[in-house]
PDB file of C-alpha atoms and ligand atoms in Angstrom:
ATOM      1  CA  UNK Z   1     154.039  18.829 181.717  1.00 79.00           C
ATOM      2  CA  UNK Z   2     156.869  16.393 182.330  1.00 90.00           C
ATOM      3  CA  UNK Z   3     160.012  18.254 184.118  1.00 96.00           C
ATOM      4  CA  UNK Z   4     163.137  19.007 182.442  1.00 97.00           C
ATOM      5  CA  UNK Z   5     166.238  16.956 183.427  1.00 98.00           C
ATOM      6  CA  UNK Z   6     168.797  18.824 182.112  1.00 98.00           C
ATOM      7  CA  UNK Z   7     168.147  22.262 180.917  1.00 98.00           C
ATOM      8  CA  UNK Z   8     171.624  24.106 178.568  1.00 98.00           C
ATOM      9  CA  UNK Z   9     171.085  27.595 178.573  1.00 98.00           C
ATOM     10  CA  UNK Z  10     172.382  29.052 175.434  1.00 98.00           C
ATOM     11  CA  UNK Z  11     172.503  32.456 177.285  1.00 98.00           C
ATOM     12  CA  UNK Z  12     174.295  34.647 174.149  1.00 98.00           C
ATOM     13  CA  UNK Z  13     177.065  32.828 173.504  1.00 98.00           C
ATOM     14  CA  UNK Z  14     177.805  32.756 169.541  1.00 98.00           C
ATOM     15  CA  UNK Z  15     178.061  29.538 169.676  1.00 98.00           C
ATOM     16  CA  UNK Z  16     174.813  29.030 170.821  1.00 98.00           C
ATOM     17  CA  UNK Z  17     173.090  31.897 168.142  1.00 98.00           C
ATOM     18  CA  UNK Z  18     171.337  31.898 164.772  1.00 96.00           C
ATOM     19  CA  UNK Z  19     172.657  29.068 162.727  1.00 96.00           C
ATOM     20  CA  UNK Z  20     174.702  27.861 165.093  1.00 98.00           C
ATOM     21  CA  UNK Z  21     171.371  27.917 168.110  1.00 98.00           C
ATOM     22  CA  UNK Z  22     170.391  25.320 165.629  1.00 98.00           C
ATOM     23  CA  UNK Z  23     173.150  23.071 165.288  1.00 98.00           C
ATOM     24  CA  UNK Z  24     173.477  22.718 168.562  1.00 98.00           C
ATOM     25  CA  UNK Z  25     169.632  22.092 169.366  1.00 98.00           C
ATOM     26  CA  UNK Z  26     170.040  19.252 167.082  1.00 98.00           C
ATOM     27  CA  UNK Z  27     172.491  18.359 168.868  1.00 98.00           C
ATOM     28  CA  UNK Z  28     170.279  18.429 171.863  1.00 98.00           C
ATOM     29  CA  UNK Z  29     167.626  16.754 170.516  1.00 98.00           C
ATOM     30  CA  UNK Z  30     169.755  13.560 169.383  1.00 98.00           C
ATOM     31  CA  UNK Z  31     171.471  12.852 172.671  1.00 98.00           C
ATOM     32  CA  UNK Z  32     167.885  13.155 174.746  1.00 98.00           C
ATOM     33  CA  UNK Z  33     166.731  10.756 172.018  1.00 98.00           C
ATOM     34  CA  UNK Z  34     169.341   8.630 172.252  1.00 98.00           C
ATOM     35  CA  UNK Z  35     170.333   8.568 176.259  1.00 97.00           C
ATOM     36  CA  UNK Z  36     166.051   9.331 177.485  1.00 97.00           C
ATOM     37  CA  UNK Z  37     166.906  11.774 179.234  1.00 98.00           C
ATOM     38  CA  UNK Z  38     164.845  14.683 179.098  1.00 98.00           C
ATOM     39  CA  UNK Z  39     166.971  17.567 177.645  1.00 98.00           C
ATOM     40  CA  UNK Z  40     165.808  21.068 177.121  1.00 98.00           C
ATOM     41  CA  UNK Z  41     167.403  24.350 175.789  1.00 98.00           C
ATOM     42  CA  UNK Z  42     166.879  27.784 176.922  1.00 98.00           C
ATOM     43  CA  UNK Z  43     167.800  30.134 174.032  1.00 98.00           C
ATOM     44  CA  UNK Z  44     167.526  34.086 173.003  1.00 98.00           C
ATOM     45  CA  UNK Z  45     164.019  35.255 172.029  1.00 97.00           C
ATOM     46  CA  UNK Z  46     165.192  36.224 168.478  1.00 97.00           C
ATOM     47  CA  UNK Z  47     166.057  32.132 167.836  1.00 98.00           C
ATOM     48  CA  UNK Z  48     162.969  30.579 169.164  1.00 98.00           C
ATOM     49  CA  UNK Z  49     160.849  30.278 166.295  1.00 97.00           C
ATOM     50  CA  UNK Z  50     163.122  28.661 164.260  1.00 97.00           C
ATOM     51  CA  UNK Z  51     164.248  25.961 167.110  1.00 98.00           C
ATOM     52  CA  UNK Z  52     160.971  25.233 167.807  1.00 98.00           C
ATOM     53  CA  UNK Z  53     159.911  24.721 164.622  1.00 97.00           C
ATOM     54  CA  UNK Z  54     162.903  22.250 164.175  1.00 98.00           C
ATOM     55  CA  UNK Z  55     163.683  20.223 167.067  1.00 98.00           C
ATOM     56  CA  UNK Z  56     161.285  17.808 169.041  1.00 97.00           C
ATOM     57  CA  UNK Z  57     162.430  19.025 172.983  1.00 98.00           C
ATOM     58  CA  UNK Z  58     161.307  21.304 175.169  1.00 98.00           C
ATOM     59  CA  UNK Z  59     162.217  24.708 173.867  1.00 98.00           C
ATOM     60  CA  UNK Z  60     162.826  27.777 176.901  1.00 98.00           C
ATOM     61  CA  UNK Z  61     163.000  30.725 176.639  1.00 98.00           C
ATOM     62  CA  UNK Z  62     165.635  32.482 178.334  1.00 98.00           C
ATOM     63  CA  UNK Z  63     163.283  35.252 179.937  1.00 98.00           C
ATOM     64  CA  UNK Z  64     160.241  37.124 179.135  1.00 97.00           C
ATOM     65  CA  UNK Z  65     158.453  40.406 180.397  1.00 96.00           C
ATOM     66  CA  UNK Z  66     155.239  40.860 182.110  1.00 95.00           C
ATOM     67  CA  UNK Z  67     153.667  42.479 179.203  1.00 91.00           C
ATOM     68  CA  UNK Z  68     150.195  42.152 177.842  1.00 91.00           C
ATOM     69  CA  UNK Z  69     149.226  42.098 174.096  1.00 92.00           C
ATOM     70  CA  UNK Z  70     148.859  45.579 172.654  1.00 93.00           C
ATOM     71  CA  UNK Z  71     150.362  49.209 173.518  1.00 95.00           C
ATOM     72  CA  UNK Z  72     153.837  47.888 174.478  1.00 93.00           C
ATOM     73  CA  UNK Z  73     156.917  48.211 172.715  1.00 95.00           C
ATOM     74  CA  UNK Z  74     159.840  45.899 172.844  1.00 94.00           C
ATOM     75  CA  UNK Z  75     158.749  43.131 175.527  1.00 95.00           C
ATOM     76  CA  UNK Z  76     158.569  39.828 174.883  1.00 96.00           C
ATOM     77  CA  UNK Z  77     155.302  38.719 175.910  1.00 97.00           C
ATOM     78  CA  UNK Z  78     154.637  35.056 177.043  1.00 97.00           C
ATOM     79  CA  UNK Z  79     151.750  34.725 174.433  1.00 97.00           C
ATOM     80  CA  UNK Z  80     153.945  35.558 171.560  1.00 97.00           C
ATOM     81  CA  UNK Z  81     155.727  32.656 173.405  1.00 98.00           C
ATOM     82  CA  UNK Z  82     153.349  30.323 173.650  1.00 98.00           C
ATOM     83  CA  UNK Z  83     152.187  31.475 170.099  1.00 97.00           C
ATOM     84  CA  UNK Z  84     155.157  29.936 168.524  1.00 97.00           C
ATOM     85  CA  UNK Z  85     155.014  27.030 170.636  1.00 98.00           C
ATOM     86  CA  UNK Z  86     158.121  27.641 173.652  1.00 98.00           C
ATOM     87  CA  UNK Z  87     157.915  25.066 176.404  1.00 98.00           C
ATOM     88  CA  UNK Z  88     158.107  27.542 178.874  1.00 98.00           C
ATOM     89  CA  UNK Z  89     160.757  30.187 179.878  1.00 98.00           C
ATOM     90  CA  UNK Z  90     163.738  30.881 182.516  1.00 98.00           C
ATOM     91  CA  UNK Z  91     162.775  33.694 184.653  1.00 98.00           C
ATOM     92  CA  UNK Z  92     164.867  36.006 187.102  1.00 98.00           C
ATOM     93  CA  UNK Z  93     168.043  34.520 185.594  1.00 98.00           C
ATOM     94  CA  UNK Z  94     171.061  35.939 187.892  1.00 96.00           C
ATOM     95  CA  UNK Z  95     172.074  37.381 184.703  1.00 97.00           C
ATOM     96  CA  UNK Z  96     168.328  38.878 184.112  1.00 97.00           C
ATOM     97  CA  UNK Z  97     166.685  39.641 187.762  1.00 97.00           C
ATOM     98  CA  UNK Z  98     163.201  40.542 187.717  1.00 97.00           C
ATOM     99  CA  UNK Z  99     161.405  42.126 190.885  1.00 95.00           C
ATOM    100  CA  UNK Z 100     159.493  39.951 192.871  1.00 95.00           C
ATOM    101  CA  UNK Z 101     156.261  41.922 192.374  1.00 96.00           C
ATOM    102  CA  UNK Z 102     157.109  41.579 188.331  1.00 96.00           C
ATOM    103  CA  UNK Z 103     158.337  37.369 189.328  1.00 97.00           C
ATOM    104  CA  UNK Z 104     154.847  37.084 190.981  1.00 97.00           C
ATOM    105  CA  UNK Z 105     152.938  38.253 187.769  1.00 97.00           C
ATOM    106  CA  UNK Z 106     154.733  36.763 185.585  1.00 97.00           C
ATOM    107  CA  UNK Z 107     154.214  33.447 187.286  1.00 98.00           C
ATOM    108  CA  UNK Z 108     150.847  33.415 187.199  1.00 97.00           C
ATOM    109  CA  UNK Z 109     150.779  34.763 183.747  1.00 97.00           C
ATOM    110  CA  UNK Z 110     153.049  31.653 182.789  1.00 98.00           C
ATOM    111  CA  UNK Z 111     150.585  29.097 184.377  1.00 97.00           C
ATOM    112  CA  UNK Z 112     147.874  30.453 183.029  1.00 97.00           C
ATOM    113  CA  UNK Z 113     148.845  30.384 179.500  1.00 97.00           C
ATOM    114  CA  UNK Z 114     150.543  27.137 179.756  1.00 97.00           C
ATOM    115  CA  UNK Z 115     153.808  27.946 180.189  1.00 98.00           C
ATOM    116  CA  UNK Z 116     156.292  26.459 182.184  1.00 98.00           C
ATOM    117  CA  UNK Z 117     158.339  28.541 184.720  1.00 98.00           C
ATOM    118  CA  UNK Z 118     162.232  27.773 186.035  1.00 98.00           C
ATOM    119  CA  UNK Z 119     162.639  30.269 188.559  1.00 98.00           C
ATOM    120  CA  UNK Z 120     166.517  30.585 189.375  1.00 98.00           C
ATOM    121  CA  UNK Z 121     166.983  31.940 192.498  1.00 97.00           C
ATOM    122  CA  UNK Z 122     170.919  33.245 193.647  1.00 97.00           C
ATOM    123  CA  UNK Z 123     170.778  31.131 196.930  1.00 96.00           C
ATOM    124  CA  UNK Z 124     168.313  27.812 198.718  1.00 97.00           C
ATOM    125  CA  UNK Z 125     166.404  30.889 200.607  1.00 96.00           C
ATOM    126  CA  UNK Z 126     165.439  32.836 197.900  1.00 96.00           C
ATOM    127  CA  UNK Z 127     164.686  29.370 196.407  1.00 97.00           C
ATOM    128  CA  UNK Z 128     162.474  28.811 199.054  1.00 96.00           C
ATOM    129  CA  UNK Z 129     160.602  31.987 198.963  1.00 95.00           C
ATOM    130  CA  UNK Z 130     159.977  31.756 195.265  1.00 96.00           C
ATOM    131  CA  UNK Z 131     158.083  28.870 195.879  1.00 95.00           C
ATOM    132  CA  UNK Z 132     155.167  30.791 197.639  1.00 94.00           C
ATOM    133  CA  UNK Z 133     154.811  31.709 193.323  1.00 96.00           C
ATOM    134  CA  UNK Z 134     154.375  28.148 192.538  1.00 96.00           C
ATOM    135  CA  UNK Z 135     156.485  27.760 189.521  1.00 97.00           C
ATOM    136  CA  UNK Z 136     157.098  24.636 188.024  1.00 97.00           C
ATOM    137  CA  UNK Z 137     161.045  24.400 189.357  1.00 97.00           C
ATOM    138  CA  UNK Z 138     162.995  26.499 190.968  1.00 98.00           C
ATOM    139  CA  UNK Z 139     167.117  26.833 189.755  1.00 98.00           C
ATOM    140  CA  UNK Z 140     169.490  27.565 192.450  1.00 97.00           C
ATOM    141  CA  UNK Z 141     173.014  28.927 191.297  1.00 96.00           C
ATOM    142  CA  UNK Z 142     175.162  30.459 193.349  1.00 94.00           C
ATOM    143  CA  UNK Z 143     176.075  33.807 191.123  1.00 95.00           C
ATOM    144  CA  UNK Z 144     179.785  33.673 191.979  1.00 95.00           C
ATOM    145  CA  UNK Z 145     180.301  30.296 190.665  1.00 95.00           C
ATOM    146  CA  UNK Z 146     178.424  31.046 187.354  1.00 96.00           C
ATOM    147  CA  UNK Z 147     180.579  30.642 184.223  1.00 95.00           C
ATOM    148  CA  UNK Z 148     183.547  29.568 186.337  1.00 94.00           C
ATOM    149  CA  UNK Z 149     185.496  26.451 186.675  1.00 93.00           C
ATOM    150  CA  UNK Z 150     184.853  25.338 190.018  1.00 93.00           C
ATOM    151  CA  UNK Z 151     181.306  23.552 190.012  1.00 94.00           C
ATOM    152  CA  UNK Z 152     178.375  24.662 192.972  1.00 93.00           C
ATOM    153  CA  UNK Z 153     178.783  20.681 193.099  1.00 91.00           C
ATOM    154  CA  UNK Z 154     182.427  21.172 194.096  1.00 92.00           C
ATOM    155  CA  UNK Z 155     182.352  24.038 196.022  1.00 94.00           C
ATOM    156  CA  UNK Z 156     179.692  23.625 197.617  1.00 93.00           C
ATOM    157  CA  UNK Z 157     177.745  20.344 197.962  1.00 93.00           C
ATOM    158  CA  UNK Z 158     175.923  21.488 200.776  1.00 95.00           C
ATOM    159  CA  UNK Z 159     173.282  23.608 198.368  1.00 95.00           C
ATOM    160  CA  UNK Z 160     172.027  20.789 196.618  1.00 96.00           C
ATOM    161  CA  UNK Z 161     171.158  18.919 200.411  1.00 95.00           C
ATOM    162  CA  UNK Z 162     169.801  22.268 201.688  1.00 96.00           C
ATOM    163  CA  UNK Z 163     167.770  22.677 198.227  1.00 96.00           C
ATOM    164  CA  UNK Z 164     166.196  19.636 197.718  1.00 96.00           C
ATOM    165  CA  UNK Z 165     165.265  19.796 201.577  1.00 95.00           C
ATOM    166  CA  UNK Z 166     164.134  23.230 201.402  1.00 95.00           C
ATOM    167  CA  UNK Z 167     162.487  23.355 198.011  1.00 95.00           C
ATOM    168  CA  UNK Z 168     161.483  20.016 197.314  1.00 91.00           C
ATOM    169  CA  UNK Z 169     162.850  16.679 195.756  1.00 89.00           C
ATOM    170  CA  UNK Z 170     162.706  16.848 192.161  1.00 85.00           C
ATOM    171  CA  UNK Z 171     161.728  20.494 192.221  1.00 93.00           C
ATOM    172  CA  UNK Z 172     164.820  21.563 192.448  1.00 97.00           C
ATOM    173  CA  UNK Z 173     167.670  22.615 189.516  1.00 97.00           C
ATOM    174  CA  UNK Z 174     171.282  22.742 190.389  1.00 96.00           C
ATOM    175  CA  UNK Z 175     173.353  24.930 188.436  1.00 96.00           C
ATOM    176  CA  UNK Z 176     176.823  26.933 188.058  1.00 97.00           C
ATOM    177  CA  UNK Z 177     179.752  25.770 186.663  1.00 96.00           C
ATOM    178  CA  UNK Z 178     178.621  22.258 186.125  1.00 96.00           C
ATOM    179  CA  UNK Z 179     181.287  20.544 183.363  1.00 93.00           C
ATOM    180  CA  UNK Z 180     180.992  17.167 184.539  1.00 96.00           C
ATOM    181  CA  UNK Z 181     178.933  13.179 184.718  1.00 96.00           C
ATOM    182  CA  UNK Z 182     180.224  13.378 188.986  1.00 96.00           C
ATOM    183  CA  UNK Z 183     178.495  16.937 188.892  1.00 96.00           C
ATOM    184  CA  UNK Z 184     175.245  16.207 187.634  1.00 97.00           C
ATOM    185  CA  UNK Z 185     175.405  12.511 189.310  1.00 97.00           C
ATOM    186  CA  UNK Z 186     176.114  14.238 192.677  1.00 95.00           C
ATOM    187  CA  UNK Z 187     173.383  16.398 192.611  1.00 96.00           C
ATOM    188  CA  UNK Z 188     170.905  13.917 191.147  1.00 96.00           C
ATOM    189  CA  UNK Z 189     171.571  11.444 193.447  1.00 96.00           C
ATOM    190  CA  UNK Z 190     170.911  13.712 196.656  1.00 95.00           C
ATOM    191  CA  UNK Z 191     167.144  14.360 195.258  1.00 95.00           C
ATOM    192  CA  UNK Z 192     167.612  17.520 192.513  1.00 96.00           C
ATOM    193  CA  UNK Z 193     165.462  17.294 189.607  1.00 96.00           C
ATOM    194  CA  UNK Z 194     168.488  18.077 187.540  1.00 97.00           C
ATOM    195  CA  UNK Z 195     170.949  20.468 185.949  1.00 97.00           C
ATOM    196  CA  UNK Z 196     170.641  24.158 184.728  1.00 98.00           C
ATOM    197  CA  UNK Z 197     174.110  24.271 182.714  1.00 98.00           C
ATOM    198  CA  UNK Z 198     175.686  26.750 180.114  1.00 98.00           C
ATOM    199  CA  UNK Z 199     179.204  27.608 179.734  1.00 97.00           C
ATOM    200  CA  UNK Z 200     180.352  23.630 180.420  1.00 97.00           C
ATOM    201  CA  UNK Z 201     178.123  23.262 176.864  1.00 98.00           C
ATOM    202  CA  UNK Z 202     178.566  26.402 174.842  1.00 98.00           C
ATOM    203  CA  UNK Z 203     182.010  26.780 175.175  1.00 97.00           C
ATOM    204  CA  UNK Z 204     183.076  22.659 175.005  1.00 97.00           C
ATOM    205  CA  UNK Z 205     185.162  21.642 172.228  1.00 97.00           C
ATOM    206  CA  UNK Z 206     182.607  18.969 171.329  1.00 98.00           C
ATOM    207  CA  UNK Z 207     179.081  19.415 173.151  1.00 98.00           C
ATOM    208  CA  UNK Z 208     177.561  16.514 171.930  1.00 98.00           C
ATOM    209  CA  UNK Z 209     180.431  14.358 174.001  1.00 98.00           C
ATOM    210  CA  UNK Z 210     180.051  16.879 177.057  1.00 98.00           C
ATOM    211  CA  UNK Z 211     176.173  16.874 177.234  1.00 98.00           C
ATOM    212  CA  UNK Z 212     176.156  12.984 176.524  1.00 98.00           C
ATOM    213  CA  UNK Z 213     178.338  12.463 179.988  1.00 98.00           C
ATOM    214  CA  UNK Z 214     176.105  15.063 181.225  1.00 98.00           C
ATOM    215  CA  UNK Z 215     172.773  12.448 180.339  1.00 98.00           C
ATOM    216  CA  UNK Z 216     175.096   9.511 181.767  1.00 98.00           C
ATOM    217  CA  UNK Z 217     175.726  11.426 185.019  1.00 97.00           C
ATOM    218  CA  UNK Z 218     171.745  11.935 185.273  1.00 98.00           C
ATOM    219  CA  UNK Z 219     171.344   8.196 184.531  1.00 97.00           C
ATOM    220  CA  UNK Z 220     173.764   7.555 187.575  1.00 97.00           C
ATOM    221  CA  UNK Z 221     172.893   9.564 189.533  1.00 96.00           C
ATOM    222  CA  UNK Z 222     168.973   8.301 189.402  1.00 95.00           C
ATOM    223  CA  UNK Z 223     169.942   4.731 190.016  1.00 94.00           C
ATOM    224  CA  UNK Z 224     172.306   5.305 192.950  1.00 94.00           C
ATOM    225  CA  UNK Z 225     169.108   7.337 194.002  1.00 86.00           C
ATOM    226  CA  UNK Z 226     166.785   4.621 193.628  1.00 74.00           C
ATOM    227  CA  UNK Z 227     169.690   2.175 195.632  1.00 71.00           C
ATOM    228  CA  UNK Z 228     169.574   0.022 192.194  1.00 59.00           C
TER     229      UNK Z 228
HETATM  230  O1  G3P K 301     171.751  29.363 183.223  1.00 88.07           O
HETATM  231  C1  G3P K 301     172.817  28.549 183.535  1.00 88.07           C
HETATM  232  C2  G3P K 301     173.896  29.234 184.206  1.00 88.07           C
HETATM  233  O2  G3P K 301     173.718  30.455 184.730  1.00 88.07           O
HETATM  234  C3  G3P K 301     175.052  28.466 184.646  1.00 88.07           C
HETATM  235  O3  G3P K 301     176.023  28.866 183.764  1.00 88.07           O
HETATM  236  O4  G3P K 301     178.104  28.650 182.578  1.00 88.07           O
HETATM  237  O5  G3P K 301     178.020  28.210 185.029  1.00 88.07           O
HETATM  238  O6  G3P K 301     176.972  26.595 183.474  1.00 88.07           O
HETATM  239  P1  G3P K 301     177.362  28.020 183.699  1.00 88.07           P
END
């Protein structure tokens, strides 16, 4: 499964619900078409089925619980996720923590079902330690800079160096508070896979301009990487 570049997290916002969840996926789905970058959304459980049936990018969703088919009631489980064809899901979310016995399951629940797993993890040591689970990327976002103005990129740089060391090149997702093309191009070109990014989406006057200097800053950021 290829990794997600940038992944906008349409967390509850209205903006980013019902109808509108689908607007803005198409949204989505034309800028990664048009820029190459790969783009993915991470949206509420009750939305899925209709994204995925409409868009062409990897569909997340935003959580799920470790639940098995049959006597439970009102879990998602990550079959009825795979089911309707999700990419994968978020999981642990600062907004959604999970226990690490609960992470641990659900992990290997995800992989073997064919899911793909983002674990976000509040700081580059818990980052770290999720990796013993063996997810497919691990998010680091600094809770206190979530939803806020100031990006982690701004305030403080030195997560995305101690990520990508720690956690691996390419393995890694920077998020919270990211707004900008010098965000995402800062983080990219120090070795992060890419961008876990809300708020600088859902709540921009015109997303499709925002997440298009988003793709531009991931472009950048790559070839500055590469020395090209
Ligand atoms: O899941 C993404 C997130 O927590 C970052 O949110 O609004 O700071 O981009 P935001």
């Amino acid at each position: 499964m290829k990794n997600p570049q940038i992944i906008v997290n349409f967390k509850t916002y209205a903006s980013g619900s019902g109808e509108r969840a689908l607007e803005l996926a198409k949204i989505h789905e034309k800028v990664a078409r048009e820029t190459g970058v790969n783009i993915a959304i991470a949206v509420q459980a009750v939305d899925l089925r209709l994204i995925v049936n409409e868009v062409r990018i990897p569909v997340f969703a935003q959580h799920f619980d470790f639940a098995m088919e049959g006597a439970f009631t009102g879990h998602v489980t990550p079959h009825s996720l795979k089911a309707i064809g999700a990419f994968g899901s978020l999981l642990n979310h600062s907004e959604k923590r999970i226990s690490l016995d609960d992470m641990e399951k659900s992990v290997d629940l995800a992989r073997n079902l064919g899911l793909f797993t983002v674990v976000c993890a509040e700081s580059v040591y818990a980052g770290k330690a999720a990796m013993d689970l063996d997810p497919n990327m691990i998010a680091v976002e600094p809770p206190e800079l979530i939803g806020g103005d100031v990006s982690v990129c701004t305030a403080k740089p030195q997560v995305i160096l101690d990520a990508v060391q720690m956690i691996g090149r390419d393995r890694v997702l920077i998020g919270a508070g990211i707004k900008s093309k010098e965000d995402v191009e800062m983080a990219v070109k120090h070795g992060a896979g890419g961008i876990l990014v809300a708020s600088g989406i859902t709540k921009a006057h015109d997303p499709e301009a925002v997440l298009r200097e988003l793709a531009e800053g991931f472009i950048k950021g790559q070839k500055l990487r590469s020395g090209a």
